[in-house]
C-alpha cells in the first residue's frame, strides 16, 4: 500500500496505483492536474464553453475506460493529449464544417522545437490561418509545436507512418504560409483603401 499523498506522486505512479487499487483519489489527482489543460485544448477547437466542458467530461470518461491500456513507454500527458485531439477531431468530422467564428487558442511554441517560419508570422495572421485549416491539420501542428509530440508519437496518434507524418506537417506549414500571405495582402489592400479615402 502506498502511503504517499497523491499530490506528491508522478503521473505514471498515479495511473499504476489507480489501476491496481481503483482508489478514486489517484484518478481525481490526475483530473485536477489536467482537466483545465484538456478543457483549453477543446476550447481551441470549439467556440462554445459549454461544449468544451462537455468534450472535457467525455474525454475523461474515455480515459477512465482506457487507463488500463496506458503503456509507460510514453508520458501520461502525451497519451492523454492524443485521446483529447482524437476526440476533438472525431467530433468535428461529424459536423459539416467548422464554425466560422471558431475560437482559437494562441499557440505557445516551445523554443527548442520552434519552426522559425511559423514564428515569423504575426500572431493575428497565424490565428486567422489556423481557423482556415482542417481540424486534423490544426491538431497535428498543435501536437508538434505546442505539446512537444515527437514525429513517432504524432504518427501513432494518426495511425500513419512517420514519413507520412513529416509530409503532412510540411504540407500543412506550406498551407499556413500561403493563407498567412493572403491575409497580409488583404489587410494591406484594406489599409491602402482607407488611406486613399482619407486623401480624397
PDB file of C-alpha atoms in Angstrom:
ATOM      1  CA  UNK A   1       0.000   0.000   0.000  1.00  0.00           C
ATOM      2  CA  UNK A   2       1.374   3.431  -0.948  1.00  0.00           C
ATOM      3  CA  UNK A   3       1.072   5.904   1.909  1.00  0.00           C
ATOM      4  CA  UNK A   4       2.288   8.921  -0.063  1.00  0.00           C
ATOM      5  CA  UNK A   5      -0.084  11.796  -0.718  1.00  0.00           C
ATOM      6  CA  UNK A   6      -1.414  11.632  -4.305  1.00  0.00           C
ATOM      7  CA  UNK A   7      -0.168  15.176  -4.912  1.00  0.00           C
ATOM      8  CA  UNK A   8       3.444  14.096  -4.391  1.00  0.00           C
ATOM      9  CA  UNK A   9       3.313  11.249  -6.924  1.00  0.00           C
ATOM     10  CA  UNK A  10       4.252  11.305 -10.611  1.00  0.00           C
ATOM     11  CA  UNK A  11       1.514  10.898 -13.210  1.00  0.00           C
ATOM     12  CA  UNK A  12       2.627   7.393 -14.115  1.00  0.00           C
ATOM     13  CA  UNK A  13       2.659   6.327 -10.458  1.00  0.00           C
ATOM     14  CA  UNK A  14      -0.880   7.643 -10.026  1.00  0.00           C
ATOM     15  CA  UNK A  15      -2.034   5.641 -13.049  1.00  0.00           C
ATOM     16  CA  UNK A  16      -0.376   2.475 -11.721  1.00  0.00           C
ATOM     17  CA  UNK A  17      -1.940   2.890  -8.277  1.00  0.00           C
ATOM     18  CA  UNK A  18      -5.379   3.713  -9.661  1.00  0.00           C
ATOM     19  CA  UNK A  19      -5.367   0.661 -11.946  1.00  0.00           C
ATOM     20  CA  UNK A  20      -4.260  -1.656  -9.120  1.00  0.00           C
ATOM     21  CA  UNK A  21      -6.439  -0.245  -6.320  1.00  0.00           C
ATOM     22  CA  UNK A  22      -9.340   1.511  -8.147  1.00  0.00           C
ATOM     23  CA  UNK A  23      -8.996   4.191  -5.458  1.00  0.00           C
ATOM     24  CA  UNK A  24     -10.634   7.317  -6.891  1.00  0.00           C
ATOM     25  CA  UNK A  25      -8.206   9.606  -5.039  1.00  0.00           C
ATOM     26  CA  UNK A  26      -5.496   8.745  -7.567  1.00  0.00           C
ATOM     27  CA  UNK A  27      -7.680   9.469 -10.588  1.00  0.00           C
ATOM     28  CA  UNK A  28      -9.002  12.665  -9.001  1.00  0.00           C
ATOM     29  CA  UNK A  29      -5.421  13.905  -8.683  1.00  0.00           C
ATOM     30  CA  UNK A  30      -4.844  13.275 -12.409  1.00  0.00           C
ATOM     31  CA  UNK A  31      -8.105  15.065 -13.162  1.00  0.00           C
ATOM     32  CA  UNK A  32      -7.035  18.064 -11.046  1.00  0.00           C
ATOM     33  CA  UNK A  33      -3.716  18.257 -12.888  1.00  0.00           C
ATOM     34  CA  UNK A  34      -5.068  18.007 -16.416  1.00  0.00           C
ATOM     35  CA  UNK A  35      -8.761  18.941 -16.624  1.00  0.00           C
ATOM     36  CA  UNK A  36      -8.076  22.655 -17.262  1.00  0.00           C
ATOM     37  CA  UNK A  37      -5.438  21.859 -19.915  1.00  0.00           C
ATOM     38  CA  UNK A  38      -7.765  19.428 -21.675  1.00  0.00           C
ATOM     39  CA  UNK A  39     -10.586  21.974 -21.473  1.00  0.00           C
ATOM     40  CA  UNK A  40      -8.405  24.672 -23.075  1.00  0.00           C
ATOM     41  CA  UNK A  41      -7.449  22.312 -25.904  1.00  0.00           C
ATOM     42  CA  UNK A  42     -11.119  21.525 -26.503  1.00  0.00           C
ATOM     43  CA  UNK A  43     -11.925  25.232 -26.410  1.00  0.00           C
ATOM     44  CA  UNK A  44      -9.319  25.822 -29.111  1.00  0.00           C
ATOM     45  CA  UNK A  45     -11.485  23.691 -31.439  1.00  0.00           C
ATOM     46  CA  UNK A  46     -14.942  24.978 -30.472  1.00  0.00           C
ATOM     47  CA  UNK A  47     -16.269  28.408 -29.535  1.00  0.00           C
ATOM     48  CA  UNK A  48     -18.882  27.251 -27.060  1.00  0.00           C
ATOM     49  CA  UNK A  49     -17.592  26.970 -23.471  1.00  0.00           C
ATOM     50  CA  UNK A  50     -20.382  24.569 -22.521  1.00  0.00           C
ATOM     51  CA  UNK A  51     -19.486  22.350 -25.476  1.00  0.00           C
ATOM     52  CA  UNK A  52     -15.811  22.430 -24.480  1.00  0.00           C
ATOM     53  CA  UNK A  53     -16.834  21.373 -20.956  1.00  0.00           C
ATOM     54  CA  UNK A  54     -18.895  18.509 -22.407  1.00  0.00           C
ATOM     55  CA  UNK A  55     -15.924  17.447 -24.536  1.00  0.00           C
ATOM     56  CA  UNK A  56     -13.678  17.511 -21.451  1.00  0.00           C
ATOM     57  CA  UNK A  57     -16.152  15.408 -19.472  1.00  0.00           C
ATOM     58  CA  UNK A  58     -16.430  12.854 -22.291  1.00  0.00           C
ATOM     59  CA  UNK A  59     -12.648  12.706 -22.712  1.00  0.00           C
ATOM     60  CA  UNK A  60     -12.102  11.884 -19.045  1.00  0.00           C
ATOM     61  CA  UNK A  61     -14.795   9.204 -19.249  1.00  0.00           C
ATOM     62  CA  UNK A  62     -12.791   7.720 -22.132  1.00  0.00           C
ATOM     63  CA  UNK A  63      -9.619   7.982 -20.049  1.00  0.00           C
ATOM     64  CA  UNK A  64     -11.221   6.045 -17.168  1.00  0.00           C
ATOM     65  CA  UNK A  65     -12.244   3.225 -19.516  1.00  0.00           C
ATOM     66  CA  UNK A  66      -8.889   3.142 -21.329  1.00  0.00           C
ATOM     67  CA  UNK A  67      -6.487   3.823 -18.479  1.00  0.00           C
ATOM     68  CA  UNK A  68      -5.652   0.138 -18.106  1.00  0.00           C
ATOM     69  CA  UNK A  69      -4.184   0.206 -21.626  1.00  0.00           C
ATOM     70  CA  UNK A  70      -1.739   3.025 -20.811  1.00  0.00           C
ATOM     71  CA  UNK A  71       1.843   1.953 -21.508  1.00  0.00           C
ATOM     72  CA  UNK A  72       4.575   3.712 -19.579  1.00  0.00           C
ATOM     73  CA  UNK A  73       6.736   3.874 -22.696  1.00  0.00           C
ATOM     74  CA  UNK A  74       5.056   7.267 -23.278  1.00  0.00           C
ATOM     75  CA  UNK A  75       4.382  10.160 -20.908  1.00  0.00           C
ATOM     76  CA  UNK A  76       0.893  10.154 -19.430  1.00  0.00           C
ATOM     77  CA  UNK A  77       0.349  13.713 -20.725  1.00  0.00           C
ATOM     78  CA  UNK A  78       1.201  12.608 -24.287  1.00  0.00           C
ATOM     79  CA  UNK A  79      -1.235   9.695 -24.037  1.00  0.00           C
ATOM     80  CA  UNK A  80      -3.963  11.947 -22.610  1.00  0.00           C
ATOM     81  CA  UNK A  81      -3.480  14.662 -25.239  1.00  0.00           C
ATOM     82  CA  UNK A  82      -3.617  12.026 -28.007  1.00  0.00           C
ATOM     83  CA  UNK A  83      -7.043  10.972 -26.719  1.00  0.00           C
ATOM     84  CA  UNK A  84      -8.049  14.648 -26.473  1.00  0.00           C
ATOM     85  CA  UNK A  85      -7.040  15.525 -30.039  1.00  0.00           C
ATOM     86  CA  UNK A  86      -8.570  12.349 -31.468  1.00  0.00           C
ATOM     87  CA  UNK A  87     -11.849  13.046 -29.690  1.00  0.00           C
ATOM     88  CA  UNK A  88     -11.974  16.670 -30.877  1.00  0.00           C
ATOM     89  CA  UNK A  89     -11.145  15.665 -34.451  1.00  0.00           C
ATOM     90  CA  UNK A  90     -13.781  12.916 -34.419  1.00  0.00           C
ATOM     91  CA  UNK A  91     -16.442  15.313 -33.123  1.00  0.00           C
ATOM     92  CA  UNK A  92     -15.550  17.991 -35.679  1.00  0.00           C
ATOM     93  CA  UNK A  93     -15.560  15.461 -38.524  1.00  0.00           C
ATOM     94  CA  UNK A  94     -19.192  14.757 -37.654  1.00  0.00           C
ATOM     95  CA  UNK A  95     -20.067  18.398 -38.231  1.00  0.00           C
ATOM     96  CA  UNK A  96     -20.431  19.593 -41.830  1.00  0.00           C
ATOM     97  CA  UNK A  97     -17.916  22.375 -41.269  1.00  0.00           C
ATOM     98  CA  UNK A  98     -16.163  24.334 -38.535  1.00  0.00           C
ATOM     99  CA  UNK A  99     -17.986  27.379 -37.222  1.00  0.00           C
ATOM    100  CA  UNK A 100     -16.571  30.398 -38.996  1.00  0.00           C
ATOM    101  CA  UNK A 101     -16.049  32.295 -35.766  1.00  0.00           C
ATOM    102  CA  UNK A 102     -14.311  29.383 -34.022  1.00  0.00           C
ATOM    103  CA  UNK A 103     -12.219  30.474 -31.035  1.00  0.00           C
ATOM    104  CA  UNK A 104      -8.561  29.658 -31.445  1.00  0.00           C
ATOM    105  CA  UNK A 105      -6.167  29.327 -28.539  1.00  0.00           C
ATOM    106  CA  UNK A 106      -2.862  31.079 -29.278  1.00  0.00           C
ATOM    107  CA  UNK A 107      -0.104  28.574 -29.960  1.00  0.00           C
ATOM    108  CA  UNK A 108       2.545  28.821 -27.271  1.00  0.00           C
ATOM    109  CA  UNK A 109       5.507  27.440 -29.151  1.00  0.00           C
ATOM    110  CA  UNK A 110       8.261  25.692 -27.201  1.00  0.00           C
ATOM    111  CA  UNK A 111      11.546  27.394 -28.041  1.00  0.00           C
ATOM    112  CA  UNK A 112      13.562  24.210 -28.560  1.00  0.00           C
ATOM    113  CA  UNK A 113      11.208  22.926 -31.271  1.00  0.00           C
ATOM    114  CA  UNK A 114      10.212  26.246 -32.816  1.00  0.00           C
ATOM    115  CA  UNK A 115       9.779  26.437 -36.551  1.00  0.00           C
ATOM    116  CA  UNK A 116      11.121  29.896 -37.385  1.00  0.00           C
ATOM    117  CA  UNK A 117       8.929  30.281 -40.469  1.00  0.00           C
ATOM    118  CA  UNK A 118       5.780  29.811 -38.383  1.00  0.00           C
ATOM    119  CA  UNK A 119       7.082  32.030 -35.599  1.00  0.00           C
ATOM    120  CA  UNK A 120       7.819  34.825 -38.034  1.00  0.00           C
ATOM    121  CA  UNK A 121       4.101  35.100 -38.748  1.00  0.00           C
ATOM    122  CA  UNK A 122       2.333  37.767 -36.730  1.00  0.00           C
ATOM    123  CA  UNK A 123       0.011  36.401 -34.075  1.00  0.00           C
ATOM    124  CA  UNK A 124      -3.180  37.720 -35.674  1.00  0.00           C
ATOM    125  CA  UNK A 125      -2.340  36.288 -39.088  1.00  0.00           C
ATOM    126  CA  UNK A 126      -1.333  32.984 -37.535  1.00  0.00           C
ATOM    127  CA  UNK A 127      -4.645  32.672 -35.698  1.00  0.00           C
ATOM    128  CA  UNK A 128      -6.645  33.574 -38.817  1.00  0.00           C
ATOM    129  CA  UNK A 129      -4.728  30.945 -40.779  1.00  0.00           C
ATOM    130  CA  UNK A 130      -5.326  28.342 -38.062  1.00  0.00           C
ATOM    131  CA  UNK A 131      -9.073  28.912 -38.373  1.00  0.00           C
ATOM    132  CA  UNK A 132      -8.971  28.008 -42.053  1.00  0.00           C
ATOM    133  CA  UNK A 133      -7.131  24.692 -41.945  1.00  0.00           C
ATOM    134  CA  UNK A 134      -8.814  21.356 -41.189  1.00  0.00           C
ATOM    135  CA  UNK A 135      -9.166  20.003 -37.610  1.00  0.00           C
ATOM    136  CA  UNK A 136      -6.642  17.244 -38.429  1.00  0.00           C
ATOM    137  CA  UNK A 137      -4.071  19.724 -39.745  1.00  0.00           C
ATOM    138  CA  UNK A 138      -4.581  22.003 -36.764  1.00  0.00           C
ATOM    139  CA  UNK A 139      -4.265  19.113 -34.296  1.00  0.00           C
ATOM    140  CA  UNK A 140      -1.034  17.981 -35.927  1.00  0.00           C
ATOM    141  CA  UNK A 141       0.517  21.456 -35.650  1.00  0.00           C
ATOM    142  CA  UNK A 142      -0.561  21.834 -32.028  1.00  0.00           C
ATOM    143  CA  UNK A 143       0.828  18.402 -31.158  1.00  0.00           C
ATOM    144  CA  UNK A 144       4.189  19.223 -32.731  1.00  0.00           C
ATOM    145  CA  UNK A 145       4.689  22.828 -31.664  1.00  0.00           C
ATOM    146  CA  UNK A 146       2.575  23.225 -28.532  1.00  0.00           C
ATOM    147  CA  UNK A 147       2.716  19.826 -26.820  1.00  0.00           C
ATOM    148  CA  UNK A 148       6.176  18.669 -27.976  1.00  0.00           C
ATOM    149  CA  UNK A 149       4.950  15.420 -29.501  1.00  0.00           C
ATOM    150  CA  UNK A 150       7.688  13.557 -31.382  1.00  0.00           C
ATOM    151  CA  UNK A 151       7.123  12.563 -35.017  1.00  0.00           C
ATOM    152  CA  UNK A 152       6.718   8.976 -33.803  1.00  0.00           C
ATOM    153  CA  UNK A 153       4.046   9.973 -31.252  1.00  0.00           C
ATOM    154  CA  UNK A 154       2.112  12.007 -33.846  1.00  0.00           C
ATOM    155  CA  UNK A 155       2.311   9.080 -36.282  1.00  0.00           C
ATOM    156  CA  UNK A 156       0.920   6.728 -33.631  1.00  0.00           C
ATOM    157  CA  UNK A 157      -1.941   9.123 -32.844  1.00  0.00           C
ATOM    158  CA  UNK A 158      -2.948   9.410 -36.517  1.00  0.00           C
ATOM    159  CA  UNK A 159      -2.106   5.761 -37.234  1.00  0.00           C
ATOM    160  CA  UNK A 160       0.096   6.655 -40.195  1.00  0.00           C
ATOM    161  CA  UNK A 161       3.801   6.194 -40.963  1.00  0.00           C
ATOM    162  CA  UNK A 162       6.455   8.609 -39.695  1.00  0.00           C
ATOM    163  CA  UNK A 163       7.330   9.631 -43.264  1.00  0.00           C
ATOM    164  CA  UNK A 164       3.649  10.378 -43.961  1.00  0.00           C
ATOM    165  CA  UNK A 165       3.552  12.447 -40.756  1.00  0.00           C
ATOM    166  CA  UNK A 166       6.566  14.503 -41.849  1.00  0.00           C
ATOM    167  CA  UNK A 167       4.997  15.050 -45.277  1.00  0.00           C
ATOM    168  CA  UNK A 168       1.670  16.179 -43.765  1.00  0.00           C
ATOM    169  CA  UNK A 169       3.443  18.585 -41.409  1.00  0.00           C
ATOM    170  CA  UNK A 170       5.406  20.032 -44.315  1.00  0.00           C
ATOM    171  CA  UNK A 171       2.270  20.442 -46.447  1.00  0.00           C
ATOM    172  CA  UNK A 172       0.353  21.997 -43.545  1.00  0.00           C
ATOM    173  CA  UNK A 173       3.147  24.510 -42.867  1.00  0.00           C
ATOM    174  CA  UNK A 174       3.183  25.448 -46.566  1.00  0.00           C
ATOM    175  CA  UNK A 175      -0.602  25.858 -46.488  1.00  0.00           C
ATOM    176  CA  UNK A 176      -0.326  28.045 -43.359  1.00  0.00           C
ATOM    177  CA  UNK A 177       2.267  30.280 -45.030  1.00  0.00           C
ATOM    178  CA  UNK A 178       0.062  30.655 -48.116  1.00  0.00           C
ATOM    179  CA  UNK A 179      -3.009  31.530 -46.030  1.00  0.00           C
ATOM    180  CA  UNK A 180      -0.964  33.925 -43.926  1.00  0.00           C
ATOM    181  CA  UNK A 181       0.323  35.759 -47.007  1.00  0.00           C
ATOM    182  CA  UNK A 182      -3.218  36.023 -48.355  1.00  0.00           C
ATOM    183  CA  UNK A 183      -4.343  37.615 -45.067  1.00  0.00           C
ATOM    184  CA  UNK A 184      -1.414  40.048 -45.111  1.00  0.00           C
ATOM    185  CA  UNK A 185      -2.228  41.107 -48.697  1.00  0.00           C
ATOM    186  CA  UNK A 186      -5.925  41.577 -47.868  1.00  0.00           C
ATOM    187  CA  UNK A 187      -5.098  43.669 -44.805  1.00  0.00           C
ATOM    188  CA  UNK A 188      -2.619  45.755 -46.815  1.00  0.00           C
ATOM    189  CA  UNK A 189      -5.219  46.410 -49.522  1.00  0.00           C
ATOM    190  CA  UNK A 190      -7.791  47.355 -46.897  1.00  0.00           C
ATOM    191  CA  UNK A 191      -5.382  49.806 -45.226  1.00  0.00           C
ATOM    192  CA  UNK A 192      -4.455  51.256 -48.633  1.00  0.00           C
ATOM    193  CA  UNK A 193      -8.135  51.729 -49.486  1.00  0.00           C
ATOM    194  CA  UNK A 194      -8.741  53.589 -46.198  1.00  0.00           C
ATOM    195  CA  UNK A 195      -5.708  55.822 -46.786  1.00  0.00           C
ATOM    196  CA  UNK A 196      -6.952  56.674 -50.290  1.00  0.00           C
ATOM    197  CA  UNK A 197     -10.401  57.535 -48.893  1.00  0.00           C
ATOM    198  CA  UNK A 198      -8.872  59.907 -46.369  1.00  0.00           C
ATOM    199  CA  UNK A 199      -6.854  61.650 -49.086  1.00  0.00           C
ATOM    200  CA  UNK A 200      -9.983  62.486 -51.082  1.00  0.00           C
TER     201      UNK A 200
END
